[in-house]
Tab-separated table of C-alpha atoms in Angstrom:
chain	number	residue	atom	x	y	z
H	19	MET	CA	186.318	-1.940	141.232
H	20	SER	CA	185.354	-0.657	144.445
H	21	GLN	CA	181.992	-0.258	145.858
H	22	PRO	CA	182.050	3.992	145.519
H	23	ASP	CA	183.185	3.423	142.043
H	24	ALA	CA	180.504	0.790	141.194
H	25	LEU	CA	177.696	3.386	142.516
H	26	GLN	CA	179.029	6.233	140.329
H	27	GLN	CA	178.959	4.167	137.423
H	28	ALA	CA	175.588	2.733	137.965
H	29	THR	CA	174.195	6.337	139.191
H	30	GLU	CA	175.903	7.703	135.690
H	31	ARG	CA	174.245	4.724	133.473
H	32	LEU	CA	170.813	5.914	135.256
H	33	ASP	CA	171.143	9.545	134.751
H	34	VAL	CA	171.510	8.654	131.046
H	35	ALA	CA	168.914	6.054	130.900
H	36	VAL	CA	166.703	9.074	132.529
H	37	ASP	CA	167.481	11.487	130.181
H	38	GLN	CA	167.059	9.064	127.060
H	39	LEU	CA	163.364	8.077	128.690
H	40	GLU	CA	162.721	11.966	129.077
H	41	ALA	CA	163.767	12.775	125.138
H	42	PHE	CA	161.875	10.041	124.017
H	43	LEU	CA	158.630	11.340	126.016
H	44	ARG	CA	159.222	14.610	124.903
H	45	GLN	CA	159.151	13.375	121.271
H	46	VAL	CA	155.992	10.839	122.031
H	47	PHE	CA	154.122	13.897	123.460
H	48	CYS	CA	155.060	15.999	120.760
H	49	TRP	CA	153.616	13.870	118.286
H	50	SER	CA	150.493	13.511	120.156
H	51	ARG	CA	150.351	16.804	120.268
H	52	ARG	CA	150.722	17.183	116.611
H	53	ARG	CA	147.774	14.403	115.752
H	54	ARG	CA	145.683	16.071	118.141
H	55	PHE	CA	146.326	19.394	116.037
H	56	ARG	CA	145.938	17.812	112.746
H	57	ALA	CA	142.640	16.386	114.150
H	58	ALA	CA	141.442	19.241	115.385
H	59	LEU	CA	142.262	20.907	112.165
H	60	LYS	CA	140.648	18.429	109.797
H	61	GLU	CA	137.626	18.678	111.972
H	62	GLN	CA	137.415	22.555	111.719
H	63	VAL	CA	137.675	22.009	107.840
H	64	ARG	CA	134.898	19.507	107.740
H	65	PHE	CA	132.601	21.970	109.902
H	66	LEU	CA	133.674	24.917	107.189
H	67	THR	CA	132.820	22.659	104.106
H	68	GLU	CA	129.381	21.672	105.630
H	69	GLU	CA	128.529	25.325	106.695
H	70	ARG	CA	130.021	26.498	103.156
H	71	ASP	CA	127.630	23.941	101.601
H	72	ARG	CA	124.801	25.185	103.681
H	73	LEU	CA	125.647	28.514	102.482
H	74	LEU	CA	125.544	27.981	99.066
H	75	ARG	CA	122.118	26.028	99.235
H	76	ASP	CA	120.856	28.727	101.003
H	77	LEU	CA	122.109	31.380	98.480
H	78	ASP	CA	120.450	29.094	95.384
H	79	ALA	CA	117.153	28.882	97.466
H	80	GLU	CA	116.834	32.634	97.916
H	81	LYS	CA	118.561	33.254	94.064
H	82	ASN	CA	115.397	30.880	93.260
H	83	ARG	CA	112.980	32.786	95.079
H	84	VAL	CA	113.868	35.895	93.657
H	85	ARG	CA	113.390	34.733	90.073
H	86	ARG	CA	109.838	33.693	91.117
């Protein structure tokens, strides 16, 4: 194999390796974004649940006040 052929093959293998690495990193970043998105959604649900519970307590307290 001549040097230009060997260089061409090495370049092609490098291109394939870089393409595979880019695809893998895109997948990793996508998974990471999904995890962050899910974590943010869980935090929002937790906040809204706590807010709902607080509003229910306030409503019950107000009902009791009105009854008296």
